[in-house]
Coordinates of C-alpha atoms and ligand atoms in Angstrom, one line a residue:
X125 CA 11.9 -17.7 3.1
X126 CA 9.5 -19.2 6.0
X127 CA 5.9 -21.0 5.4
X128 CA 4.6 -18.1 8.1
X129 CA 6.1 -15.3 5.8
X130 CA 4.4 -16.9 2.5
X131 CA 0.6 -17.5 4.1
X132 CA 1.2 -14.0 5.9
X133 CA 1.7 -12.2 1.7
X134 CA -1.1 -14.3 0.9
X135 CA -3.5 -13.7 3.7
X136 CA -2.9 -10.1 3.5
X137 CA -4.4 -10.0 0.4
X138 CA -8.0 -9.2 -0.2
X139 CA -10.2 -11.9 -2.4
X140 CA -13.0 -10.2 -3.6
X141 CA -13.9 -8.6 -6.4
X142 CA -13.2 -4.7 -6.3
X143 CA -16.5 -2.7 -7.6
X144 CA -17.4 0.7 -7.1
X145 CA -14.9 1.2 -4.2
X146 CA -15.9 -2.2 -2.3
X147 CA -14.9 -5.8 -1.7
X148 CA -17.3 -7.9 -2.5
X149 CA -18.1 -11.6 -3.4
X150 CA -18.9 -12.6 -7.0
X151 CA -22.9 -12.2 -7.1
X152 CA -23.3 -15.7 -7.2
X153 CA -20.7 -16.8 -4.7
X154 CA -18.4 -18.0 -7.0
X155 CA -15.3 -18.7 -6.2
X156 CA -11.9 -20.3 -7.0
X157 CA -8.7 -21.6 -5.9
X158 CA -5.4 -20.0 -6.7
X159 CA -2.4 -22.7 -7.0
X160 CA 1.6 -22.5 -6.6
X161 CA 3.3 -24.1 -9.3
X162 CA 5.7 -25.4 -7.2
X163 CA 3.9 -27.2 -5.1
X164 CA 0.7 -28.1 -7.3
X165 CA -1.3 -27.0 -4.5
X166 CA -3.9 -24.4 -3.8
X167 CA -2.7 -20.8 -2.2
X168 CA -6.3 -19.9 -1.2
X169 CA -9.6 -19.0 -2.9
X170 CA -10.8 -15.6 -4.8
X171 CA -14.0 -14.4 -6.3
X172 CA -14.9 -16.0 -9.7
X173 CA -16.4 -12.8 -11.7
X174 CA -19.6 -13.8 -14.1
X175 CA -21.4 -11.6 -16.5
X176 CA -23.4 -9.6 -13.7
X177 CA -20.5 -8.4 -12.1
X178 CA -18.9 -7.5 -15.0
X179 CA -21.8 -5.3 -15.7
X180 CA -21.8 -4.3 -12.6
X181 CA -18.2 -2.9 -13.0
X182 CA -19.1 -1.1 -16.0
X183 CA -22.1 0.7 -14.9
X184 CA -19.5 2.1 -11.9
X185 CA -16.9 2.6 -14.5
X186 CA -18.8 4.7 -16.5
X187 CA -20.3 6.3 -14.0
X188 CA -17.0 7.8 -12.3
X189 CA -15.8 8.3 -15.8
X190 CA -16.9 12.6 -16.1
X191 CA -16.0 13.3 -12.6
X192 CA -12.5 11.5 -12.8
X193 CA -11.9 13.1 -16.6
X194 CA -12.5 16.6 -14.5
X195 CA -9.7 16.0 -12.2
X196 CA -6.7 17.7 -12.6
X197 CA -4.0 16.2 -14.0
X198 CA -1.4 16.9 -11.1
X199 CA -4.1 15.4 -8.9
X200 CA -3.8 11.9 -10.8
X201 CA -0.1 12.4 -11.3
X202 CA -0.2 12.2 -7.5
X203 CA -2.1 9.5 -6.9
X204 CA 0.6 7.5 -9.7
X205 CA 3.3 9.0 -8.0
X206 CA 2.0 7.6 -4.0
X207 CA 1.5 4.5 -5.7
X208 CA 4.8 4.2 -6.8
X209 CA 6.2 5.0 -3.6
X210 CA 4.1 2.5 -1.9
X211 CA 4.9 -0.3 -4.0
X212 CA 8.8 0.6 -3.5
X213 CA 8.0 0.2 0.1
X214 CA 6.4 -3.1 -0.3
X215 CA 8.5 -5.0 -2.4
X216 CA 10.0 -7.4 -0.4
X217 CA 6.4 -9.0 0.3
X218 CA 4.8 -8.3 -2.8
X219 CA 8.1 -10.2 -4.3
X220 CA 7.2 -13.2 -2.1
X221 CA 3.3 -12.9 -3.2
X222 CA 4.0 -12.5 -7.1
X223 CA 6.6 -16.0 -6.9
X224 CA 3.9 -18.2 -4.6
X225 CA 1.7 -17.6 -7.4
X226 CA 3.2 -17.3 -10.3
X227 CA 6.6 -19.5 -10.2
X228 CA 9.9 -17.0 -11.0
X229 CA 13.1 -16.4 -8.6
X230 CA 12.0 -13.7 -5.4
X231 CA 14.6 -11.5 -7.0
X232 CA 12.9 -11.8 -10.5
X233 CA 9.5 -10.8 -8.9
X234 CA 11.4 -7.8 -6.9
X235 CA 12.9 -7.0 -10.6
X236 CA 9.0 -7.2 -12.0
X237 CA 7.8 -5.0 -9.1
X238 CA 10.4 -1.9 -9.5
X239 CA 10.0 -2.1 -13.0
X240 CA 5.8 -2.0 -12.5
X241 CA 6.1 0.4 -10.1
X242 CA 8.7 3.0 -12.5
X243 CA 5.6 3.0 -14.8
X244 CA 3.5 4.5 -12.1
X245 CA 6.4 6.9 -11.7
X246 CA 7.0 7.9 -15.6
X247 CA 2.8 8.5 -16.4
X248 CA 2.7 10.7 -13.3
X249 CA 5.5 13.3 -14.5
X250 CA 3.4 12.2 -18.0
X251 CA -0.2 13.4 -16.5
X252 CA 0.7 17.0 -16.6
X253 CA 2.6 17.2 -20.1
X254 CA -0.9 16.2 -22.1
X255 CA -1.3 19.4 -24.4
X256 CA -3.0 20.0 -27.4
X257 CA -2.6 22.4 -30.7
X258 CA -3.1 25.9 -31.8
X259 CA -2.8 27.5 -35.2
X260 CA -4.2 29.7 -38.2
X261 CA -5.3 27.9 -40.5
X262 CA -2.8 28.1 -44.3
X263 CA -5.9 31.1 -45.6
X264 CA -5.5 32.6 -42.8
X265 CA -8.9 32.0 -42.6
X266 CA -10.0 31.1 -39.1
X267 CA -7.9 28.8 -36.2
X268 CA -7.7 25.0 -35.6
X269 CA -7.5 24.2 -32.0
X270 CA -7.2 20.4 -31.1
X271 CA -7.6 19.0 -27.4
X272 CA -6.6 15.9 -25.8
X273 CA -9.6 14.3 -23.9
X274 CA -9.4 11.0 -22.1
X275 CA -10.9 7.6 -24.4
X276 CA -13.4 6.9 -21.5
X277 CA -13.6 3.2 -19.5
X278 CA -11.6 0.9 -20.5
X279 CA -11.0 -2.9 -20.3
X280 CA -7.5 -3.8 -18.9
X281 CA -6.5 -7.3 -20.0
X282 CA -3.4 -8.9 -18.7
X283 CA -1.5 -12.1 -19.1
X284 CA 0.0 -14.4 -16.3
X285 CA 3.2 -14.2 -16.9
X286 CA 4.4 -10.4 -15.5
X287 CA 1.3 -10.2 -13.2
X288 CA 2.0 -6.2 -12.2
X289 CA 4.2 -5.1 -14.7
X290 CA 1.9 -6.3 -17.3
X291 CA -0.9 -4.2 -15.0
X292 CA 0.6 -1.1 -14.3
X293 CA 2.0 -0.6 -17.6
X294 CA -1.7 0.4 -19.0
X295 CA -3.2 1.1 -15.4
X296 CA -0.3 4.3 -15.3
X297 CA -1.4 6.1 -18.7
X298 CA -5.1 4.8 -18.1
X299 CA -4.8 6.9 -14.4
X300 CA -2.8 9.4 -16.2
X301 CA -5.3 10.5 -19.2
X302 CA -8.3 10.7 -17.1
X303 CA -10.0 6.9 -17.8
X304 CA -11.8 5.0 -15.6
X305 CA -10.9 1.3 -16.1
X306 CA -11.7 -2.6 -15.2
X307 CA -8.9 -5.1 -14.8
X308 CA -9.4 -8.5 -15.6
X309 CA -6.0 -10.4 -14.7
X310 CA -5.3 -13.8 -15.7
X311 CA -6.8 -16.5 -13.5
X312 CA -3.6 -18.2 -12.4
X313 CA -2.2 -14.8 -10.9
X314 CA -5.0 -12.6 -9.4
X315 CA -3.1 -12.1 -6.1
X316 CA -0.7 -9.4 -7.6
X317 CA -3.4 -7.3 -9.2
X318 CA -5.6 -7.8 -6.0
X319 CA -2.9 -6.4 -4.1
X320 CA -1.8 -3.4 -6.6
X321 CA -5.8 -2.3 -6.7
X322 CA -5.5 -2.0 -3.0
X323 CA -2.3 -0.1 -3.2
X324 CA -4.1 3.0 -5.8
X325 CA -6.9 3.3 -3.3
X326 CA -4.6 3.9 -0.6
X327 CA -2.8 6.3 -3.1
X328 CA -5.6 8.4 -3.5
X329 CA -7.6 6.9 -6.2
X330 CA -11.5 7.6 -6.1
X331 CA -13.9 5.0 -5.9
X332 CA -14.9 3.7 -9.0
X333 CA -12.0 4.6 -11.3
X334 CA -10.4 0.9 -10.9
X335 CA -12.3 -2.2 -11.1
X336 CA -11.0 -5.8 -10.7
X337 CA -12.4 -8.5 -12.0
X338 CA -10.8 -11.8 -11.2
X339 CA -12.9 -15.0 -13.0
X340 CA -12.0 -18.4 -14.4
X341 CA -14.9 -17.5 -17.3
X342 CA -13.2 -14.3 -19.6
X343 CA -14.8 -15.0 -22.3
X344 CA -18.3 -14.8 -20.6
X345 CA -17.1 -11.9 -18.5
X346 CA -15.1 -9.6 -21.2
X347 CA -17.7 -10.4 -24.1
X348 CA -20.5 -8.4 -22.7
X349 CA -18.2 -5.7 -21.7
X350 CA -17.1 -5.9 -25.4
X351 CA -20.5 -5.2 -26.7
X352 CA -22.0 -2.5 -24.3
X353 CA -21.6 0.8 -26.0
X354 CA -20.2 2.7 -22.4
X355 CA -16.8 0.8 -22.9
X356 CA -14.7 2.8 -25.2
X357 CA -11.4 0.9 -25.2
X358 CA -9.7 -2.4 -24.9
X359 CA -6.1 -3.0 -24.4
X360 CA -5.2 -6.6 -24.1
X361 CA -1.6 -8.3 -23.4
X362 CA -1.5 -12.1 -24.2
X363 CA -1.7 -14.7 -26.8
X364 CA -1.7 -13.9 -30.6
X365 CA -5.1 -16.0 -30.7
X366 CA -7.2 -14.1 -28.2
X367 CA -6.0 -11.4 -28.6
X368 CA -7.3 -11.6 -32.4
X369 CA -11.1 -12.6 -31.2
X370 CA -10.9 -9.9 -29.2
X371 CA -10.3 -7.4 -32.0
X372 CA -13.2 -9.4 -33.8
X373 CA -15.6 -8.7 -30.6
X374 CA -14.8 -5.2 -30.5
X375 CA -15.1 -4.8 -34.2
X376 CA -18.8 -4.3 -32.9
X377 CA -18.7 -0.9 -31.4
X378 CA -15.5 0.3 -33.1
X379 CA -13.4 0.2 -30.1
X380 CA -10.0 1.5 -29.7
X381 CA -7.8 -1.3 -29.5
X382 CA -4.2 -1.9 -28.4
X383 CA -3.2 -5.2 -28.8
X384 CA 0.5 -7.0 -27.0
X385 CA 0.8 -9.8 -28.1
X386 CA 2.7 -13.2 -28.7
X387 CA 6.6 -13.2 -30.2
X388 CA 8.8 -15.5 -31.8
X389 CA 11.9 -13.5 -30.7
X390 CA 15.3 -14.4 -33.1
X391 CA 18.5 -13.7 -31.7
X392 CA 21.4 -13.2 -33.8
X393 CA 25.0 -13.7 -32.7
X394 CA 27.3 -12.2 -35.6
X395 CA 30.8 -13.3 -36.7
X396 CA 32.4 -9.7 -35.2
X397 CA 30.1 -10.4 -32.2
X398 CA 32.0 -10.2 -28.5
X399 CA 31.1 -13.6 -28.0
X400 CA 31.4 -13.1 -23.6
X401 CA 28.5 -10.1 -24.1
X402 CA 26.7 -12.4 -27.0
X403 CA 26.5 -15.1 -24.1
X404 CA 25.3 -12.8 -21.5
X405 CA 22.6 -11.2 -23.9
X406 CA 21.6 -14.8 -24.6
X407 CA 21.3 -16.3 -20.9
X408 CA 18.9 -13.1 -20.0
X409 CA 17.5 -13.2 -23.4
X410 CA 16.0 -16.5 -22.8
X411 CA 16.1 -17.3 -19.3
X412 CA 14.8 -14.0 -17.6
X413 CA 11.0 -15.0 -16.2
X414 CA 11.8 -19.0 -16.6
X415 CA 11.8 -18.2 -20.3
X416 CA 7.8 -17.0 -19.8
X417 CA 8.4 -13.8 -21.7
X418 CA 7.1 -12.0 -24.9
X419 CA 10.6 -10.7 -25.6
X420 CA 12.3 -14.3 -25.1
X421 CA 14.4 -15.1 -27.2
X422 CA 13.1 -18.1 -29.1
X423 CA 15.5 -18.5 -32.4
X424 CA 19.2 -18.4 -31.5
X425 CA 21.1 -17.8 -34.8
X426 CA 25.0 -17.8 -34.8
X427 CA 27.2 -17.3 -37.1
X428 CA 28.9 -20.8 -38.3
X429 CA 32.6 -19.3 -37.1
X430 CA 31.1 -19.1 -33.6
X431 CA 28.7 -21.9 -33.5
X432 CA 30.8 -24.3 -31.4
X433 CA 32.3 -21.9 -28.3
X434 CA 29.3 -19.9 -28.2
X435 CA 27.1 -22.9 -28.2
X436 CA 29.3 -24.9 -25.6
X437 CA 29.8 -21.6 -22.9
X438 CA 25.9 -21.4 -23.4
X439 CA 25.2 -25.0 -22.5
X440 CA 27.8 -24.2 -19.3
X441 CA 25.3 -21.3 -18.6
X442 CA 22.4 -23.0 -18.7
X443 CA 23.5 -26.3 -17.4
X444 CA 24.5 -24.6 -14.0
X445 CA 21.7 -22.8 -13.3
X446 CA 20.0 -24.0 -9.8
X447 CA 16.4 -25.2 -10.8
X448 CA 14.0 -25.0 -7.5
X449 CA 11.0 -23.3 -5.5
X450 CA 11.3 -19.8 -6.5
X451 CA 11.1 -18.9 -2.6
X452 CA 14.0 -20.4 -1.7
X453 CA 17.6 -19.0 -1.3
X454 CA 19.8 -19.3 -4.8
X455 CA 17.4 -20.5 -7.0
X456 CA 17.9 -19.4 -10.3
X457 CA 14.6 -20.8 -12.4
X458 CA 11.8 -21.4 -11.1
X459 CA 8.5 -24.2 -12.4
X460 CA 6.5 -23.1 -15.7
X461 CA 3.2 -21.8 -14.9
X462 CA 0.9 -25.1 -15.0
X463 CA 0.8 -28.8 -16.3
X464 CA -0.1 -27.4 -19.9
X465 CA 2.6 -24.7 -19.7
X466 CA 5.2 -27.5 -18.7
X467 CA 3.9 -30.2 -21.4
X468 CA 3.8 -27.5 -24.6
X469 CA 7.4 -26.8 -24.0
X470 CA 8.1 -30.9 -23.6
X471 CA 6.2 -31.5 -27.3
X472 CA 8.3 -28.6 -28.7
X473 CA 11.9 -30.7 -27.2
X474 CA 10.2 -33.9 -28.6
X475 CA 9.6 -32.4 -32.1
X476 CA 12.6 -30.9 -32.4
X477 CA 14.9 -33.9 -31.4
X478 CA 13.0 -36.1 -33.3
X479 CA 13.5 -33.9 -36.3
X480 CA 17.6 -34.2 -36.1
X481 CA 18.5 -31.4 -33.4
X482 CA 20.6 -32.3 -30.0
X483 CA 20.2 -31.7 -26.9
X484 CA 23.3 -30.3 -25.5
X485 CA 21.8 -29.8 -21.6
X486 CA 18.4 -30.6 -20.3
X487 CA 16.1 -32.1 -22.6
X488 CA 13.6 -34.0 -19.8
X489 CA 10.9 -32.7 -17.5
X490 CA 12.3 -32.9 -13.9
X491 CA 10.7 -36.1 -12.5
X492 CA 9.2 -37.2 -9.0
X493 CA 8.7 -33.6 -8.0
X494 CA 5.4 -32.2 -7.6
X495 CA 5.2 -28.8 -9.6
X496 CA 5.9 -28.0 -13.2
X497 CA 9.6 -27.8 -13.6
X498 CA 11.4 -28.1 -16.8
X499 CA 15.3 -27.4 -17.1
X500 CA 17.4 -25.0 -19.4
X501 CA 17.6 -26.7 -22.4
X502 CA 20.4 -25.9 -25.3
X503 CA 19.3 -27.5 -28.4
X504 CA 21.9 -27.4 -31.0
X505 CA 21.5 -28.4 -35.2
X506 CA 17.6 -27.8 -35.2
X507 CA 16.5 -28.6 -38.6
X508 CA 14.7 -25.4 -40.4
X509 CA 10.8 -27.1 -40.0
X510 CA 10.7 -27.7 -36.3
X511 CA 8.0 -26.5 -34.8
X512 CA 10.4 -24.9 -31.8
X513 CA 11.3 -22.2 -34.6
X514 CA 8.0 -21.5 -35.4
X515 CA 5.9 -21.6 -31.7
X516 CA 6.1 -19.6 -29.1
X517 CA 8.3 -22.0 -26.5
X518 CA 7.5 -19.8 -23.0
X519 CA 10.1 -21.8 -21.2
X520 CA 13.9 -22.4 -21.0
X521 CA 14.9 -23.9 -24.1
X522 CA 17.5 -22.3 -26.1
X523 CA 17.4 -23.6 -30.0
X524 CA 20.4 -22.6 -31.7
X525 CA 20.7 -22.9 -35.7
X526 CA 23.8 -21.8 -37.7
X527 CA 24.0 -18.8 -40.5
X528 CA 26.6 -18.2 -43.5
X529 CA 26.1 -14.4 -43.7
X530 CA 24.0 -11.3 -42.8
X531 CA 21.4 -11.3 -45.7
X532 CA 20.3 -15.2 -44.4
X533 CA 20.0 -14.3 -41.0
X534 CA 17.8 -11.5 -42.0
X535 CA 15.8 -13.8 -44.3
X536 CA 15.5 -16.5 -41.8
X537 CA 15.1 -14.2 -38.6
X538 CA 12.0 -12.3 -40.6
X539 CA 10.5 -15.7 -41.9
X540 CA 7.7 -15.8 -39.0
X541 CA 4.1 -14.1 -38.3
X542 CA 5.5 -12.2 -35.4
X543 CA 7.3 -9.2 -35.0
X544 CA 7.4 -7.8 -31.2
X545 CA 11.7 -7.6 -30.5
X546 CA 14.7 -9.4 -32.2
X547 CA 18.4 -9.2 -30.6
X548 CA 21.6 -8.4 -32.6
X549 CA 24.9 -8.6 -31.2
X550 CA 28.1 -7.6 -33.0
X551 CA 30.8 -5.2 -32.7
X552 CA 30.0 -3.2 -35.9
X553 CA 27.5 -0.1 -35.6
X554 CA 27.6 -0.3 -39.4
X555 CA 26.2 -3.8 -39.4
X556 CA 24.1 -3.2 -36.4
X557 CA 22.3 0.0 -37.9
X558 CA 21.5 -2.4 -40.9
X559 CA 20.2 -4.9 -39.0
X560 CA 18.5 -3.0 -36.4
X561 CA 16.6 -1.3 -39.9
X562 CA 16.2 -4.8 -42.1
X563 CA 14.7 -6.8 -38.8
X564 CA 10.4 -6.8 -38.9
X565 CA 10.3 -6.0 -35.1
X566 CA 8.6 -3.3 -33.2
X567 CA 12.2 -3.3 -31.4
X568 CA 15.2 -4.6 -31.8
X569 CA 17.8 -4.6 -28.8
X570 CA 21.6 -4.2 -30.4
X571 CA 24.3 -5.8 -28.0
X572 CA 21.4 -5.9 -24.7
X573 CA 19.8 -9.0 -24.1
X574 CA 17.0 -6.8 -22.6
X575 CA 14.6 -3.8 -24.2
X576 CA 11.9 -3.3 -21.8
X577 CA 11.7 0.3 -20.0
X578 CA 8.8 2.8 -19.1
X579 CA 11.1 5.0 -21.0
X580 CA 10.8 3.8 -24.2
X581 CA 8.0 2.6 -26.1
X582 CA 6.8 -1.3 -26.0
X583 CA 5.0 -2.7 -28.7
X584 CA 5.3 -5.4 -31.8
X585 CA 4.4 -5.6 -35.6
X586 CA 2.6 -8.2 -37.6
X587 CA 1.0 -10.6 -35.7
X588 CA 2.9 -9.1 -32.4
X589 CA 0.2 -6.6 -31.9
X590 CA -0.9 -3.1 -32.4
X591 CA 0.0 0.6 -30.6
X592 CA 2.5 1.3 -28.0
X593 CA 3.0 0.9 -24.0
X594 CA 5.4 3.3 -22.2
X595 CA 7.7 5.8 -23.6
X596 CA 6.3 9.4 -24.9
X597 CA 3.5 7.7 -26.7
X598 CA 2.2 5.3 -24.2
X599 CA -0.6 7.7 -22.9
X600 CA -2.2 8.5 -26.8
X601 CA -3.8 4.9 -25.8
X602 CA -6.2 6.5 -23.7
X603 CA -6.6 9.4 -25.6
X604 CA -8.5 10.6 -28.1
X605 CA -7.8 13.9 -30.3
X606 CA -10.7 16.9 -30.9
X607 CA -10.0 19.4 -33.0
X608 CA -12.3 22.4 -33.2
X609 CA -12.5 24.4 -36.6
X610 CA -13.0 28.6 -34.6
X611 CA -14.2 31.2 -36.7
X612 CA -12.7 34.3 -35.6
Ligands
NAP1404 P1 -3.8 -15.7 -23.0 O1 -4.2 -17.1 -22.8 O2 -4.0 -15.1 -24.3 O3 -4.4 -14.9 -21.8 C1 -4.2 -13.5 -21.6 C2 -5.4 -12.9 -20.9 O4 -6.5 -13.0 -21.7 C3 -5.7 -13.6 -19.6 O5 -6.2 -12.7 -18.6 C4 -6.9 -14.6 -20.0 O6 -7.7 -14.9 -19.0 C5 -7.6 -13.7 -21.0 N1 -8.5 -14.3 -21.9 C6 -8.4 -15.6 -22.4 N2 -9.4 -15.9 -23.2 C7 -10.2 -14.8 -23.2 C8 -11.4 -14.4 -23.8 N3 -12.1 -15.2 -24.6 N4 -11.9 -13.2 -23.6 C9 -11.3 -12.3 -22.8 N5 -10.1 -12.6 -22.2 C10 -9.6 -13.8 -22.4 O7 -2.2 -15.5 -22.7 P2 -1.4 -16.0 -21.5 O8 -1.1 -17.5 -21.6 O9 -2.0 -15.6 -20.2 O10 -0.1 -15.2 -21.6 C11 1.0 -15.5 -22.4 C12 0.9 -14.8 -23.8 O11 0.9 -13.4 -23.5 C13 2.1 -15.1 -24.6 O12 1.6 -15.3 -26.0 C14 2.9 -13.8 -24.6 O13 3.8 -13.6 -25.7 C15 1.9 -12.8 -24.4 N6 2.5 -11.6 -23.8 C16 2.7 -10.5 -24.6 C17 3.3 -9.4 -24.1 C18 3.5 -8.2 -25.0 O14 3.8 -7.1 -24.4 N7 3.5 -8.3 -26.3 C19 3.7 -9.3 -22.8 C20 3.4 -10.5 -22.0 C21 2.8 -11.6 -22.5 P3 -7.6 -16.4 -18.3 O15 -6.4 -16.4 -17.5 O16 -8.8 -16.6 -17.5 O17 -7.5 -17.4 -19.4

């Protein structure tokens, strides 16, 4: 990858803030510098949102809201489906764009973008399947009618670490039900979004539908939003901790909320597992994203009869994987997001060693680079009260602890707040159907080291979140039901 093909994705970009239809600057001229985390150096500068332009968004938001709700739904399926193609089209550069800003392997980021853009594909065939109900009542006595009607605006929330996938995959059924929306993305990757919201208005979308937001203050930004009675739902991807203030704010006016949140991911490798599939699953399980995922898989339990090869092919795996600038030819994992990123993962190593586990591979941050590289880690023997079992680790270390038998794994693998996805490999469908129903998980991914899919619906338990992204029920989000008592 050349310098003149990275500054041309970047400069392509727009950098403002996208309200009502236009680019504009943030009302006070704010503005802020986007970095590379491989470099620790700035990309270039966007607009730095306050509270006015928040409002600002809203009062176009709601504005556009009746006329979009009007449209027909083969006109927005459309517009998703243009979209889609676009993005398909665009890949290559938007790949390059998504990895300057945000850290992961060029092919990772072309992975991200397909995948973002097959959610603009499944909500349009969606748009046109909304229906409602129709039937007499058990008396006899009159009809019940129900109708589907779009939520109304909506505040789009998305994390860092899948900067489109994490955008489309509410944008699609937000676009698809008839809601007008505002997108704040997170501050360290604004350039994806930026680029996606220029994308829907050449697909078609009407001013006003989409607004972007891109600030380094979300609290003071998304707060008023929050408590302004014209914004009728939130739906936020991110950390367990904001996310739950956030429910808290918009405890207020009674939002609808859908809530994706943090995981503590437990992988378990059976005694009947194929131990060559059980590594595979693993390597994607936790290294797919540099290990910045949701779904990573943070707990590695294996069986005690398989403890030693699966644990020694897995520090082979991770050991030989090239470490680098995620723009360059081969590499394989690319820095964490920032300093803090990079430093969390480094305590979690530290506490864990010092409590009795081994490293098998990796163990240090990479030293006399500049950027925030950390290595694949295996950490084998981790004692029970580490705080690596218990935190989210968002970066490639691999703690592996042993089991005697299927109920402890259950036990152990349940012990934890979260609930989004836990991974089960073994050769038995007997002993996979009773894990697959014992494990507190929104999903649970039996022999595949990866669940995500439009197709299928997204979404933890507990602490992991609330509702469902993709699948059949990823558009009731932005939908509300109306049923109509008739008389006849
Ligand atoms: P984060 O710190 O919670 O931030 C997520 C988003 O919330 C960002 O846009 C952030 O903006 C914004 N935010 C922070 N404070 C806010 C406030 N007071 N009011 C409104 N918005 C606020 O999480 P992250 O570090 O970006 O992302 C990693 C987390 O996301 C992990 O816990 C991961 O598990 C979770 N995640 C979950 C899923 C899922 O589907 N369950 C998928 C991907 C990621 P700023 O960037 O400006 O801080």
């Amino acid at each position: 990858m050349t310098g003149h093909h990275e500054r041309l994705a970047v400069e392509r970009v727009p950098k403002g803030l996208l309200i009502g239809g236009k680019w504009r600057a943030a009302v006070d001229g704010g503005e802020y510098e986007v970095e590379d985390p491989s470099t620790a150096q700035p990309l270039c500068a966007v607009a730095d949102a306050g509270a006015d332009d928040a409002l600002a968004a809203l009062d176009t938001a709601a504005a556009a809201q009746p006329c979009w709700a009007a449209t027909a739904p083969r006109e927005r399926g459309e517009i998703l489906r243009a979209a889609f193609e676009l993005l398909r089209e665009r890949q290559d550069e938007l790949a390059v764009l998504m990895t300057l800003e945000m850290g992961k392997p060029v092919a990772e980021s072309r992975g991200e973008i397909r995948y973002a853009a097959e959610f603009f594909r499944w909500f349009a065939e969606e748009a046109v399947r909304i229906d409602g109900g129709w039937q007499t009542a058990p008396d006899g006595d009159g009809r019940i009618w129900v109708m589907r009607q779009p939520v109304g605006p909506a505040l789009l929330i998305t994390p860092w670490n899948f900067p489109m996938a994490m955008g489309t995959r509410k944008i699609g059924p937000a676009v698809a039900a008839g809601c007008t929306m505002i997108v704040k993305p997170a501050h360290q990757t604004p350039l994806s979004m930026l680029a996606l919201a220029e994308i829907l208005g050449q697909a078609g979308l009407p001013d006003g539908v989409l607004n972007v937001l891109t600030t380094t203050r979300p609290g003071e930004v998304c707060e008023p939003l929050l408590r302004d009675g014209r914004l009728r739902k939130l739906s936020f991807t991110g950390s367990t901790a904001v996310g739950r203030r956030l429910i808290e704010q918009s405890a207020a006016n009674v939002l609808r909320t859908s809530m994706e949140l943090g995981g503590n991911a437990p992988l378990i490798v059976c005694e009947d597992a194929d131990l060559g599939k059980a590594v595979d699953g693993t390597v994607i399980a936790k290294l797919r994203n540099n290990g910045e995922a949701c779904t990573a898989a943070n707990r590695i339990y294996v069986h005690a009869s398989l403890a030693e090869p699966f644990t020694s092919r897995l520090a082979d795996r991770l050991g030989s994987m090239i470490v680098g600038r995620g723009t360059d030819e081969g590499v394989q994992v690319g820095p964490l997001i920032d300093a803090a990123g990079r430093d969390k993962v480094d305590s979690l190593v530290r506490d864990a060693v010092r409590a009795g586990a081994r490293v098998l591979v990796g163990g240090e941050p990479i030293a006399g680079r500049p950027g925030y590289f950390y290595p694949p880690t295996v950490l084998a023997d981790v004692p029970a009260g580490a705080r690596v079992l218990r935190e989210e680790i968002f970066g490639p270390v691999a703690p592996v602890v042993t089991f005697e038998n299927d109920d402890q794994a259950i036990r152990l693998a349940n012990d934890t707040v979260y609930g989004l996805v836990s991974y089960v490999f073994t050769e038995s469908l007997r002993r996979g159907v009773r894990y697959a129903e014992a494990l507190e998980t929104g999903m649970v991914g039996l022999n595949k080291g990866v669940v995500s899919t439009p197709a299928a619906p997204f979404g933890g338990v507990k602490q992991s979140g609330l509702g469902r992204e993709g699948g059949r029920i990823g558009i009731d989000e932005y939908l509300e039901t109306k049923y109509v008592a008739v008389d006849v």
